[in-house]
Every structure is written in structure tokens, then in C-alpha cells.
Amino acid sequence: MNDRDGLQGFLTFLGAGLNATASIIVGLAAGKSDNNRAFLVFSAVFLGILGISLFLVVLMNRRRRPAADPSAADPPADDPLAGNGNARPITYDVFLSSPMASLPSDEDYESHRLGILRVLEALERDCRFKVYYAGERHPTKASFERPDVGAHRDSAALRESARFLLVMPKDLVSSSYVEAGYALALGIPSVYYHQSDIRLPFMLRQAAQYSPDFPRCKEYEYQRIDDIVRDIEESGTSLFD
């Protein structure tokens, strides 16, 4: 990766974080007084505009890159990286993202982790996918590594993943939203599962409709982990098509 790619990756990650933060601030504003609500809404709008501006800067810079060699072979139509301006080495078929540290208690984390491991097993069994899930190696919250170490490992794995799957069980301030935004900017086909009372950040809701530069994205509601496992069993790899 050259310096230009590294800068664009940083701007993309920052833009995703700003948009996720803006969405969270809007949710917090609902319970505040009029004066505090106005300040929070103004802050959310400012952060949202800044985040979208960073996305546009990255997209414009990508479009200015020299055209590819016309003699090069076109990527297969079903290639999840087709149309992505930056060729990436692929290690994982799916990056599985779900809240970890943001869950309120050890019991909540351990219970939710067991459910996500069932999703991981279904992806491996029914899709023959190699899956990255950060919680796989952390049975309890006490086993978490330092945040900077975890963030470095997770972002590297995301850059080497062909697909992205988000499972959001509660309305939480979670880095999973940042990972989802980063996957979007990388051009990774994505599927978002969330509970019915959760409203995803603006940039993630039906993201594919906003720009032809964005990848395929799907959004589903679920009530129990069984619903996600059943979808994988019935749809297989077509879940991401």
C-alpha cells in the first residue's frame, strides 16, 4: 500500500466514524432539554456533513486514478471485488462484526457471543466460508486485548475480507458501525442484521442506493439468532448476492 492509499484508507475510516457518531448523537438528543437538544442536533449535522465530505474526497480521488490496462482481463461477474478500484488480498470470505466491549455486562457478552458463534458455524458449514470474528478468541470480556492492538488486527482482517456481515442486537455505541462504514468504503458487499427497534446510521440504510460506487448492501431485521442461522441455511452464499 502506498502513501496515497494509506491516507485514503485513514480518511475513509475517519468519515465512517464521524457518521456513526452523528447518528448516535441524534439518538441521545431525544431525551434532552430544548437547549441541549439543539446543541446536540447541530453537532450531529456538523459531524454528518464532515463525514460525508470525507467520503466524497476519497471517491473523487479514486476516480482520478489512471485507467486500468485495457488488455487486462475483466473480473468475473460474481467476483465480490468486481468494480473495486483497489485490488485487495483476500484471506477471509466473511468479516463477522457484532458488539463486544459495548455490551453492558459480562453475562450479556458471553450470551451474545455464543449466539454469534452459531452464526459463524452456519457460515462455515452451509457456505464453506472462512470467517473472521474477533470474539472467537475472547470467551470473556476480561480476555480482551488492548484497544489499539484489537483495532489494528480487526482493521487488517477487514481489508482482507470479501464480504461483511453485521449483527446488531441492541442500540449501542459500538465500533461495529465504524467497521460497517469502513467495509462500505472498501467496496465490500455487506449484509446488516438488527433488532426491529434499532435504526441504522443514515449511511448504512440501503447504502447501495446512494452511489454506484457503493457495493451491494442488504438490511434485515431479526428477533432471534435462530432467524439468522435459518437464513444462512436456506440461502447459502446467495445471502450476499
Coordinates of N, CA, C and O in Angstrom, one line a residue, residues 16-17 28 32 68 78 85 95 104 109 112 119 121 140 162 173 179 184 205-207 241:
A16 N -16.3 7.3 8.2 CA -17.3 6.3 8.8 C -17.5 6.5 10.3 O -18.7 6.5 10.7
G17 N -16.4 6.8 11.0 CA -16.6 7.1 12.4 C -17.4 8.3 12.7 O -18.2 8.3 13.6
L28 N -29.2 10.4 21.2 CA -29.1 10.9 22.6 C -29.9 12.2 22.7 O -30.3 12.5 23.8
K32 N -33.1 15.0 25.8 CA -32.5 16.2 26.4 C -33.5 17.4 26.4 O -34.5 17.4 25.7
A68 N -7.3 1.5 -16.0 CA -6.6 0.2 -15.9 C -6.2 -0.2 -17.3 O -6.7 0.3 -18.3
D78 N -19.4 -12.6 -10.8 CA -19.8 -12.9 -9.4 C -18.6 -12.6 -8.4 O -18.7 -13.0 -7.3
G85 N -11.9 -0.3 -7.0 CA -10.7 0.3 -7.7 C -9.4 -0.2 -7.1 O -8.4 -0.1 -7.7
F95 N -16.2 -11.2 7.0 CA -15.8 -10.5 8.3 C -17.1 -10.4 9.1 O -18.1 -9.7 8.7
P104 N -23.3 -4.3 27.9 CA -23.3 -3.8 29.3 C -22.7 -4.6 30.4 O -22.2 -4.1 31.4
Y109 N -22.3 -10.2 27.3 CA -21.3 -10.5 26.2 C -21.2 -12.0 26.0 O -21.2 -12.5 24.8
H112 N -24.3 -13.4 24.2 CA -24.4 -12.9 22.8 C -23.3 -13.6 22.0 O -23.5 -14.0 20.8
V119 N -23.8 -18.4 14.4 CA -23.8 -17.8 13.0 C -22.5 -18.1 12.3 O -22.5 -18.5 11.1
E121 N -20.6 -20.7 12.7 CA -20.6 -22.2 12.4 C -21.5 -22.4 11.2 O -21.2 -23.2 10.3
T140 N -14.4 -14.2 27.3 CA -15.0 -13.3 28.3 C -14.4 -11.9 28.0 O -13.4 -11.7 27.3
A162 N -13.7 -10.6 1.9 CA -14.5 -10.5 0.7 C -16.0 -10.0 0.9 O -16.6 -9.5 0.0
V173 N -23.6 2.1 21.5 CA -22.5 2.9 20.9 C -21.3 1.9 20.6 O -20.6 1.5 21.5
E179 N -16.7 -0.3 11.6 CA -16.3 -1.4 10.7 C -17.3 -1.5 9.5 O -16.8 -1.7 8.4
L184 N -18.0 -0.5 3.7 CA -18.7 0.2 2.7 C -17.7 1.0 1.8 O -17.8 0.9 0.5
R205 N -28.2 2.6 5.9 CA -29.5 2.2 5.5 C -29.6 2.2 3.9 O -29.5 3.2 3.3
Q206 N -29.8 1.0 3.4 CA -29.9 0.8 1.9 C -28.8 1.6 1.2 O -29.0 2.3 0.3
A207 N -27.6 1.4 1.7 CA -26.4 2.2 1.2 C -26.2 2.1 -0.3 O -25.8 3.1 -0.9
D241 N -25.6 -12.0 -2.4 CA -25.7 -11.6 -3.8 C -26.7 -10.4 -4.0 O -27.6 -10.3 -3.2

